[in-house]
Coordinates of C-alpha atoms and ligand atoms in Angstrom, one line a residue:
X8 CA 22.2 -5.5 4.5
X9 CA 22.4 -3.1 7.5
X10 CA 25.2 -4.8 8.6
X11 CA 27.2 -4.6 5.1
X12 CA 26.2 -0.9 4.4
X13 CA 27.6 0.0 7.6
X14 CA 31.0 -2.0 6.8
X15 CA 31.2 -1.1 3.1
X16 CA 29.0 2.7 3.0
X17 CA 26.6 3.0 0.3
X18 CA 26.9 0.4 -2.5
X19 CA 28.7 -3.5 -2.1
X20 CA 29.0 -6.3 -3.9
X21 CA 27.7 -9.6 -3.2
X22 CA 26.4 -12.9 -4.8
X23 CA 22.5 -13.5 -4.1
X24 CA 20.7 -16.8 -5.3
X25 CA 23.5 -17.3 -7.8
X26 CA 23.3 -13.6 -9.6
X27 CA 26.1 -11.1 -9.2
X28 CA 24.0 -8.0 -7.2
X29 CA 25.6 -4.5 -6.3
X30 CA 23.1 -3.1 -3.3
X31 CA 22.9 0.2 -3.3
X32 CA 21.5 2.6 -0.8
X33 CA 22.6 5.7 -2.5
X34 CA 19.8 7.8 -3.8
X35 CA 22.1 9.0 -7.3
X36 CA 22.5 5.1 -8.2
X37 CA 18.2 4.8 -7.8
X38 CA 17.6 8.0 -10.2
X39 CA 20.1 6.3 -12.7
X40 CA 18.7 3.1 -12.8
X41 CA 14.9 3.8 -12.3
X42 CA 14.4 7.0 -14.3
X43 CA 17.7 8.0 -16.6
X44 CA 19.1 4.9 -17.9
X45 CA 15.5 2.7 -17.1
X46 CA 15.4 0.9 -20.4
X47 CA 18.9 -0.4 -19.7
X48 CA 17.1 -2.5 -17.2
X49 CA 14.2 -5.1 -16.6
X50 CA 13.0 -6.1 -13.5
X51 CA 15.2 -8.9 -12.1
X52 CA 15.3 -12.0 -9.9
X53 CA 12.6 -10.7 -7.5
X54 CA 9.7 -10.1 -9.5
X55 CA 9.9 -13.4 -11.1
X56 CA 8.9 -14.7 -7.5
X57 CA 5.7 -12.3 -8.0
X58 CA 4.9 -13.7 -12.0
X59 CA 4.8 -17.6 -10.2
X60 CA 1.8 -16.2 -8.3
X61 CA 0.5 -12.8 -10.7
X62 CA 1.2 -13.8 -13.9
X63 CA 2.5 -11.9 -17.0
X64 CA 0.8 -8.7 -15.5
X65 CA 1.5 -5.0 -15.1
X66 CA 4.0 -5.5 -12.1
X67 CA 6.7 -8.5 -13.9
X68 CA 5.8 -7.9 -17.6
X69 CA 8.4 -6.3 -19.9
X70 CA 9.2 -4.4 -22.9
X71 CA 6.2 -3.6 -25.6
X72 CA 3.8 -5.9 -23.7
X73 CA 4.1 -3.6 -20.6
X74 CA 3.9 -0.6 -22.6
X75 CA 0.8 -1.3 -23.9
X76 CA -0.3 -2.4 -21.2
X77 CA 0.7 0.8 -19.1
X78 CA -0.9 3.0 -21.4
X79 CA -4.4 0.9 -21.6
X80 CA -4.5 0.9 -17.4
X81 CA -3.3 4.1 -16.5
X82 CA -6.4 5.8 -17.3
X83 CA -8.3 3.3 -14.8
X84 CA -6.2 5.8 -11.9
X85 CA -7.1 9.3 -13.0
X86 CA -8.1 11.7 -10.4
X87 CA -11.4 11.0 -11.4
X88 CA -12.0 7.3 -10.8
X89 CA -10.4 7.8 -7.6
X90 CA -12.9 10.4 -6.8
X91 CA -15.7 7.9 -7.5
X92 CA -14.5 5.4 -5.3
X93 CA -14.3 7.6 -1.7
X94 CA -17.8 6.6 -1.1
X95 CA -17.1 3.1 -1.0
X96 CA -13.9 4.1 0.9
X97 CA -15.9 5.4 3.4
X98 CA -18.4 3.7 4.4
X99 CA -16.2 0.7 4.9
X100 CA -14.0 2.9 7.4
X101 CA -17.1 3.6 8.9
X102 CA -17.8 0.1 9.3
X103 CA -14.8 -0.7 10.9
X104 CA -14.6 2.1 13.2
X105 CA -18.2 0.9 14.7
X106 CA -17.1 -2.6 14.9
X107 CA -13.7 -1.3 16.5
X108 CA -16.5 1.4 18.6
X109 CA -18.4 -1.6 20.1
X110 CA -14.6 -3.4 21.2
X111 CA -13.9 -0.6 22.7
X112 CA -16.9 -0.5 25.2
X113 CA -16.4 -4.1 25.9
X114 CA -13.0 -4.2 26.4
X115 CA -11.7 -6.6 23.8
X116 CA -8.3 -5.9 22.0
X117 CA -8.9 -5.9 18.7
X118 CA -6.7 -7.7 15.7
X119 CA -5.7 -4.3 13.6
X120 CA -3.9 -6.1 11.2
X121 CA -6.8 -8.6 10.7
X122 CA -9.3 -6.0 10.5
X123 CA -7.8 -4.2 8.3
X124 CA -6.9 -6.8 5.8
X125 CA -10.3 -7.2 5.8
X126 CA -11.1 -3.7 5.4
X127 CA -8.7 -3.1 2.8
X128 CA -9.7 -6.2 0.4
X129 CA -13.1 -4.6 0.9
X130 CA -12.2 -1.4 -1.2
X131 CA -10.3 -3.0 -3.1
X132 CA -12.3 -5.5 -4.4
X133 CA -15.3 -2.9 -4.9
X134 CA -13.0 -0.6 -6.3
X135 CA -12.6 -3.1 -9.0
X136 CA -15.5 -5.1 -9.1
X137 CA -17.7 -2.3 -8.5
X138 CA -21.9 -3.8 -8.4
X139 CA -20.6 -7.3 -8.6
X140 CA -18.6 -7.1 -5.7
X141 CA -20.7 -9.4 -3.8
X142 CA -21.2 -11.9 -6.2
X143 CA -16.6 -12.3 -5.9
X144 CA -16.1 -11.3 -1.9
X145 CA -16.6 -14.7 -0.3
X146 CA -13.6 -16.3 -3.1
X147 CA -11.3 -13.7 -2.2
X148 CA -10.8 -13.9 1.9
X149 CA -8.1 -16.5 1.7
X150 CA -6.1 -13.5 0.5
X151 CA -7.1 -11.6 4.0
X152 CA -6.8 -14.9 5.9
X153 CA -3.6 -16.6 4.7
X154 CA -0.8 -14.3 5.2
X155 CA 2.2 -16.8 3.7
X156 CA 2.5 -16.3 -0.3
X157 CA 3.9 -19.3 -1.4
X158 CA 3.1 -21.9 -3.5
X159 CA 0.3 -23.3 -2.3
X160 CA -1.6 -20.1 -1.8
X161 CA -0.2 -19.3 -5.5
X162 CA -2.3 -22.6 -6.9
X163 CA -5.4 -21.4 -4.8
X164 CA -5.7 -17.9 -5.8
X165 CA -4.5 -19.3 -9.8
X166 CA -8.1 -20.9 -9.1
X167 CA -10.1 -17.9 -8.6
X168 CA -9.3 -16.7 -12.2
X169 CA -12.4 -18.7 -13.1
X170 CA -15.0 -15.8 -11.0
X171 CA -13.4 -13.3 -13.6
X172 CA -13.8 -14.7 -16.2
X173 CA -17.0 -15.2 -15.1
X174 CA -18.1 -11.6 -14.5
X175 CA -16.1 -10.1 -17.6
X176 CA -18.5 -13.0 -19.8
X177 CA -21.3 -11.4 -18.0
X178 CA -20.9 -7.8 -18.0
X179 CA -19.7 -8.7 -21.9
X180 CA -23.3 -9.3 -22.7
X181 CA -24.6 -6.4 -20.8
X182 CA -22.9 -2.9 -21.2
X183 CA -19.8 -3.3 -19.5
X184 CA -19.3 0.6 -19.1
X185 CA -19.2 1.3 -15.1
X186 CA -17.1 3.6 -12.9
X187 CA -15.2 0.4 -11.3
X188 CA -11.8 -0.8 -12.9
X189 CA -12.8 -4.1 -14.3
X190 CA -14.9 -1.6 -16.4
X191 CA -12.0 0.6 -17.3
X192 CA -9.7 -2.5 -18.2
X193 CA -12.3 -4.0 -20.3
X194 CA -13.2 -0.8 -22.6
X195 CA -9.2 0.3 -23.4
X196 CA -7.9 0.0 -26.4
X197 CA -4.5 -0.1 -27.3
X198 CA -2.9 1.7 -30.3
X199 CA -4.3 -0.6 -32.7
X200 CA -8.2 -0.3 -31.4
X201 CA -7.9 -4.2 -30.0
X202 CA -9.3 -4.2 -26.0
X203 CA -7.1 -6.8 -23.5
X204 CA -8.0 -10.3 -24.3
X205 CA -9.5 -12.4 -21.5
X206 CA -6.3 -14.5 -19.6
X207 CA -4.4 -10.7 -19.8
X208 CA -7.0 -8.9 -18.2
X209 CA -7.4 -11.6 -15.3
X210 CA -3.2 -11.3 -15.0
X211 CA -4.3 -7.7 -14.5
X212 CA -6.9 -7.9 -12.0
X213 CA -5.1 -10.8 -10.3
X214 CA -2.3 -8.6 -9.8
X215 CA -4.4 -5.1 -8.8
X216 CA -6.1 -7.2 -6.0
X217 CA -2.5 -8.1 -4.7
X218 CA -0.9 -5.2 -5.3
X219 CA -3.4 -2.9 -3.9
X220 CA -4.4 -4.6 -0.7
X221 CA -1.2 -5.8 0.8
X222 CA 0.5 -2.6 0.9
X223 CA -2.0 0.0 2.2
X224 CA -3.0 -2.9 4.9
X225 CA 0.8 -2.9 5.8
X226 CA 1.1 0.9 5.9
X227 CA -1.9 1.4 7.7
X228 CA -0.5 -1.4 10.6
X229 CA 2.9 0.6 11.1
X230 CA 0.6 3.7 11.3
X231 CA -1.5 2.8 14.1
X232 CA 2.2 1.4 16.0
X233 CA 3.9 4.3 15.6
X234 CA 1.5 6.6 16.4
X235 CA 0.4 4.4 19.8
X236 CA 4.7 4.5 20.2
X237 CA 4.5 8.3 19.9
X238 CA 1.5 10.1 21.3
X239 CA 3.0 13.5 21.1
X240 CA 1.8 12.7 17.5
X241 CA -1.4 11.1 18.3
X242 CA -2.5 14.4 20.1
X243 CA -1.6 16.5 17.2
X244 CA -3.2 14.2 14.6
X245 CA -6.5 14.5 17.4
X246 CA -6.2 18.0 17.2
X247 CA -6.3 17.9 13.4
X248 CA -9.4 15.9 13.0
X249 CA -11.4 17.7 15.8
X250 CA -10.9 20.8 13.3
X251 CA -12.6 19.2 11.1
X252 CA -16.2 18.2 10.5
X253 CA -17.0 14.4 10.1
X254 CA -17.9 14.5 6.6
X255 CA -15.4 16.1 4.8
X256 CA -13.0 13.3 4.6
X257 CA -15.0 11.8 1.0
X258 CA -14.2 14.9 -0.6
X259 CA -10.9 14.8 -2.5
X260 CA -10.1 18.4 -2.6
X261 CA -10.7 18.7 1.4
X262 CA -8.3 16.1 2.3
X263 CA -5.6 18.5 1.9
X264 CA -6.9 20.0 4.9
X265 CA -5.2 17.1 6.9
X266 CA -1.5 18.2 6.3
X267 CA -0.2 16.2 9.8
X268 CA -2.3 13.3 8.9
X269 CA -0.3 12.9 5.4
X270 CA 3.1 13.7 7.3
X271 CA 2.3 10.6 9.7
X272 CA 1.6 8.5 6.3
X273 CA 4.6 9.7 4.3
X274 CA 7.1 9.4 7.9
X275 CA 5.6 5.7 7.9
X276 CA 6.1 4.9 4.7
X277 CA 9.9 6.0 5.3
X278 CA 10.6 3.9 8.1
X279 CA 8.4 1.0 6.8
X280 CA 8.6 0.7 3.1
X281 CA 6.5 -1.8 1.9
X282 CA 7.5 -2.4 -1.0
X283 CA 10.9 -2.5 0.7
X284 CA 13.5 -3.7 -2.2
X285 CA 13.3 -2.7 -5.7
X286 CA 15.1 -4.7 -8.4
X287 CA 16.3 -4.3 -11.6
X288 CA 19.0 -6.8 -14.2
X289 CA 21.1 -4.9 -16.8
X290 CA 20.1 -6.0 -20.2
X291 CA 23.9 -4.2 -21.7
X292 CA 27.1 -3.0 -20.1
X293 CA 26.4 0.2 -17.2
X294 CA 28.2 2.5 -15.4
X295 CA 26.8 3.1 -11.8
X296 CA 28.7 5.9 -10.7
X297 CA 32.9 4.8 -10.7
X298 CA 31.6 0.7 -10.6
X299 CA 31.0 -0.9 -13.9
X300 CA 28.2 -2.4 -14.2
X301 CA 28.0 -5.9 -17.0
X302 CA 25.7 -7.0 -18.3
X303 CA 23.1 -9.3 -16.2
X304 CA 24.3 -7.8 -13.1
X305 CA 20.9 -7.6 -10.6
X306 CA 21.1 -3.9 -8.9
X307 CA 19.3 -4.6 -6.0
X308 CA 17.5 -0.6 -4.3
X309 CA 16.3 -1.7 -0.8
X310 CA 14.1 2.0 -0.5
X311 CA 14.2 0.8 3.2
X312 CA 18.1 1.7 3.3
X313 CA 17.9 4.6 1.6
X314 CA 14.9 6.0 3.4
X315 CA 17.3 5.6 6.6
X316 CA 20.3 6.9 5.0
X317 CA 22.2 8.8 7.7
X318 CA 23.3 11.1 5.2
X319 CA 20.0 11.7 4.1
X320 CA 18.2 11.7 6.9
X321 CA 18.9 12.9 10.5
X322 CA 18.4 10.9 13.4
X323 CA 16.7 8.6 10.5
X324 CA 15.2 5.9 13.0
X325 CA 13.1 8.2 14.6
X326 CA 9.7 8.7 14.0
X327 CA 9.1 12.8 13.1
X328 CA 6.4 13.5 10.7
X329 CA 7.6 17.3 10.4
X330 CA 10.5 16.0 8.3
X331 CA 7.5 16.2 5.5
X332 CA 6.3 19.7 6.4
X333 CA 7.3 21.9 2.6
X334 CA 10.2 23.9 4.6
X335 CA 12.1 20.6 5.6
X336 CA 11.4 18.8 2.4
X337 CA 12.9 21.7 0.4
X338 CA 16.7 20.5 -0.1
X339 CA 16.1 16.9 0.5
X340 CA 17.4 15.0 -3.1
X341 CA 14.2 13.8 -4.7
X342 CA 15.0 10.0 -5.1
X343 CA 15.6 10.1 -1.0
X344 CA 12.2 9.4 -0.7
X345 CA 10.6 6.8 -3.1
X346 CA 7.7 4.2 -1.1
X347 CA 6.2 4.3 -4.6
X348 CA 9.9 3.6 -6.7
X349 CA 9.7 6.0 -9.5
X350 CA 10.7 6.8 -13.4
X351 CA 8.2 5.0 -15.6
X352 CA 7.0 1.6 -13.5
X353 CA 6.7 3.6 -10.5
X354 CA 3.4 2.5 -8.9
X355 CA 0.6 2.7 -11.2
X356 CA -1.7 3.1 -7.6
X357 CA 0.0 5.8 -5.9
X358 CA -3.4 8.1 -5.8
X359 CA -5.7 5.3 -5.2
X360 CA -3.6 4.3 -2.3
X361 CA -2.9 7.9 -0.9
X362 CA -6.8 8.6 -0.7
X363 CA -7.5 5.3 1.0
X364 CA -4.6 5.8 3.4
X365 CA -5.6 9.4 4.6
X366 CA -9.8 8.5 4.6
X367 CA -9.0 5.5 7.1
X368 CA -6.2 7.8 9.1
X369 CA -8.2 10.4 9.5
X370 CA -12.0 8.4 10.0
X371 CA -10.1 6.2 12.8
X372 CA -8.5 8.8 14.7
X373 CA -11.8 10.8 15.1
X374 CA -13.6 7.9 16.5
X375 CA -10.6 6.4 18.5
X376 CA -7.4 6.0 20.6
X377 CA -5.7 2.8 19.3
X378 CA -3.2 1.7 22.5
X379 CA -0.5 -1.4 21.0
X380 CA -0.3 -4.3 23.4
X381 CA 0.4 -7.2 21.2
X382 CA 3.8 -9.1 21.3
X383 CA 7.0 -6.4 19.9
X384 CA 6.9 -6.2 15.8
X385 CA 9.7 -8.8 13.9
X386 CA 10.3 -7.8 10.3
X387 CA 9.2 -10.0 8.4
X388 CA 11.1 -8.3 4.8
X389 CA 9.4 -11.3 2.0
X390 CA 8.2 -9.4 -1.1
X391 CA 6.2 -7.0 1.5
X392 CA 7.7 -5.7 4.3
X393 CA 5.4 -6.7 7.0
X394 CA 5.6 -7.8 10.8
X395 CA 5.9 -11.4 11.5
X396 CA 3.0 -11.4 14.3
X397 CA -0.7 -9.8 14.2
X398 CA -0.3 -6.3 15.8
X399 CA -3.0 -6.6 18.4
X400 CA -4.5 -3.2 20.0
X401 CA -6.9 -1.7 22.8
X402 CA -9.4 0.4 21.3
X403 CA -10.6 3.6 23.6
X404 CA -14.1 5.2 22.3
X405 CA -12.5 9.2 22.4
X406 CA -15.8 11.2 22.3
X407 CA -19.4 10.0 23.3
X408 CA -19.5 6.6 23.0
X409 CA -23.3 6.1 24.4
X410 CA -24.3 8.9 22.1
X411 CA -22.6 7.6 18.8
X412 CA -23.7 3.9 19.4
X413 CA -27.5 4.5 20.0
X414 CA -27.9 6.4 17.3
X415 CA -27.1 3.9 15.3
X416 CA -29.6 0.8 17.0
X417 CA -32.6 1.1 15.1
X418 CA -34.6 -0.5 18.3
X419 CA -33.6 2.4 20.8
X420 CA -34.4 4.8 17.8
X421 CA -38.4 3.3 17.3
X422 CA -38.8 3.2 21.1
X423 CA -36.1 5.0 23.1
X424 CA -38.1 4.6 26.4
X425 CA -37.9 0.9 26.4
X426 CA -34.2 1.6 26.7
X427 CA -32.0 -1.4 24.7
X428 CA -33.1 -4.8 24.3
X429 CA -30.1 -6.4 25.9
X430 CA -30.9 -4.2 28.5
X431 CA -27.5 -2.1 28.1
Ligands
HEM20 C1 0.9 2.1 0.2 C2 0.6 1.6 -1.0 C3 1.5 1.2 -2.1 C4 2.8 1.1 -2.1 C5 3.8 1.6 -1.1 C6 3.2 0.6 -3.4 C7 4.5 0.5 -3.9 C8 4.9 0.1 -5.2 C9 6.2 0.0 -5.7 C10 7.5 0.3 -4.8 C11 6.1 -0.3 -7.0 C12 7.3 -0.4 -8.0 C13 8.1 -1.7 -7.9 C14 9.2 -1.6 -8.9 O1 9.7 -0.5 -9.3 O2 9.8 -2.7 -9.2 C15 4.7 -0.5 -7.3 C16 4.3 -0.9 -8.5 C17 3.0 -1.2 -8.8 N1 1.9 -1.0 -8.0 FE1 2.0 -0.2 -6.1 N2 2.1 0.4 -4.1 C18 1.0 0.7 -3.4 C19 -0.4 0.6 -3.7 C20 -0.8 0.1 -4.9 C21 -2.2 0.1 -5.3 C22 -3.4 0.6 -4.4 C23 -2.3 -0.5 -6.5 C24 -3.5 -0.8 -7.4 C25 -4.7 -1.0 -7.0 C26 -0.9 -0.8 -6.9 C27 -0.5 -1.3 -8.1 C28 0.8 -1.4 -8.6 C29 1.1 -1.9 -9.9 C30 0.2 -2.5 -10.9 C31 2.5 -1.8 -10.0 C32 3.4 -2.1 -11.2 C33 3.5 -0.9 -12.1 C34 4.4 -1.1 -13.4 O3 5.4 -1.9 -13.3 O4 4.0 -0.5 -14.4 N3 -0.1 -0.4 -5.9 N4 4.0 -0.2 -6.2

């Protein structure tokens, strides 16, 4: 594609698996086919790949069944509901920061993309499965531990269908009503007071846990690369956090108070997209511009192209968080910039995964310095724009390591003049 944009400019034709595609980069072409002329257009080609392995859920379903089914989730992600789930959030960042903490003073690189898989799946799956989270964790880790989606890992997690069922039976019983997801899925109604029957509300949780975990963990990788690539920015974020005290970070309204730390998310989510091509087929005759477009032509929006369209963005390969300060961002068009897509099937997520992003961000970077040594990143651009190998890095403890890690061994606490048991 970078090739042929820089041959052809901003939009070209091509054949792809068989279907007549126009690939545009322009950011008029995006706002025409996402948000003006949107019910011109279902989702395409691409997203059948993700129904082999979802199901009929939120992300490939179409026409009145989506609707409803928009309109019966959506209230699962008010402000709210995310606001009950930063506890969760935090505590597993803490979690990973001490296990990251006690790498650190040993030496050992540590597997960030690994961890915080891990990490990720963690809030996820509590996010959704709130009190029963335990009784579903163990069946879930093949999603941390088996990065290829094909179609073998598509039969394996079509098998785990059978915990949710499960625990909607269950809470079914008992009062379902709970600030977790499931909770929220399973009291809507739609227009006609029925709630979600049982296979559509697994299709909906199946596709949540995907979803939600893959992209924050991918985000969250390029973060920690780009900042160890660029520690000009690594300083400033320090600076940021050491403003700050250690707590406020599970507050919702105080995260605003980390303006640099969201400018390092939002420049990563520019140069790494993950969700890096958006696709849409023309259900009737459109116009895209001066090209016609027929019928059951697939426009194909890689967001990674347009994100890093020189005539969008200057010097658009570098890494410069300030690009996202309110004074830059002021004439930039408003469909240059779109990690979540946008008009009506933009990411149903977007808060959930903003919150989680900046609580790990900011958590991390008070705790540590994260130095890359692993092999150089490979794109790896499948339905997630990840890199092909692990990114491995060198944790360094940045203030009062001995301090931080006693307090929390309970057996220097009950007798601190015995000093540690492993003799530490
Ligand atoms: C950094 C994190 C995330 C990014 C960059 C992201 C990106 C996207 C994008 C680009 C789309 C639109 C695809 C299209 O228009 O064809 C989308 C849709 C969706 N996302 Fe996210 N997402 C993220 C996190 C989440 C989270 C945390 C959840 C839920 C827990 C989630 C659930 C969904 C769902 C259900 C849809 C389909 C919405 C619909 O079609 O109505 N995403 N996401």
């Amino acid at each position: 594609m970078s090739d042929r944009f820089r041959r052809y400019g901003d939009i070209y034709r091509a054949v792809i698996y068989g279907a007549n595609v126009y690939v545009s980069r322009d950011p008029q072409h995006a706002e025409h086919v996402l948000r003006e002329n949107w019910q011109c257009y279902t989702k395409g080609l691409f997203s059948k790949r993700v129904a082999i392995l979802l199901g009929n859920g939120l992300m490939s379903s179409e026409g009145t069944l989506w609707k409803n089914q928009r309109r019966m989730i959506q209230p699962a992600f008010h402000r709210n509901v995310v606001a009950g789930l930063t506890k969760v959030i935090a505590s597993s960042n803490r979690s990973l920061l001490k296990k990251w903490k006690e790498a650190a003073l040993q030496h050992i690189q540590v597997n960030v993309t690994r961890d915080i898989s891990s990490m990720i799946l963690e809030v996820t799956l509590a996010a959704i499965f709130g009190n029963d989270y335990q009784q579903v964790a163990e069946h879930f880790n093949v999603l941390s531990e088996e990065p290829t989606r094909d179609l073998k890992f598509a039969q394996a997690f079509r098998s785990l269908q059978k915990i949710v069922f499960l625990i909607a039976a269950e809470r079914r019983k008992k009062n379902p009503e709970s600030n977790d997801l499931l909770s929220k899925l399973m009291t809507a109604r739609d227009l006609s007071g029925q709630p979600m029957r049982d296979p559509q509300l697994v299709n909906e949780i199946k596709t949540l846990i995907v979803a939600g975990h893959e992209t924050t963990a991918s985000t969250l990788n390029w973060v920690w690369y780009l900042l160890s690539r660029n520690p000009e920015a690594q300083d400033r974020l320090w600076e940021e956090v050491d403003e700050r005290t250690p707590g406020d970070a599970t507050d919702l309204d105080r995260l605003d108070e980390y303006p640099f730390a969201r400018e390092v998310i939002e420049e990563t989510m520019r140069l790494f997209p993950p969700g890096w091509l958006v696709t849409r087929k023309a259900l009737s005759d459109d116009q895209l511009g001066e090209f016609f477009v027929p019928a059951g032509t697939e426009i194909y929006i890689p967001l990674y192209f347009i994100q890093r369209n020189p005539k969008l963005w200057e010097d658009p390969d570098r890494f410069d968080p300030d690009r996202f300060t309110p004074e830059r961002s002021k004439n930039r068009h408003p469909f240059a910039m779109l990690p979540f897509s946008a008009g009506p099937r933009r990411c149903i997520g977007e808060s959930l995964a903003r919150v989680e992003m900046l609580m790990h961000v900011v958590t991390i970077a008070k705790g540590l310095r994260l130095r890359f040594v692993g092999r150089a990143p490979e794109l790896d651009p499948a339905v997630n724009l990840r890199n092909k190998h692990d990114f491995l890095m060198e944790p360094e403890v940045r203030s009062e390591p001995a301090a931080d890690l006693i307090s929390e061994c309970q057996a220097c606490i009950d007798r601190p003049s015995a000093g540690h048991p492993s003799g530490d």
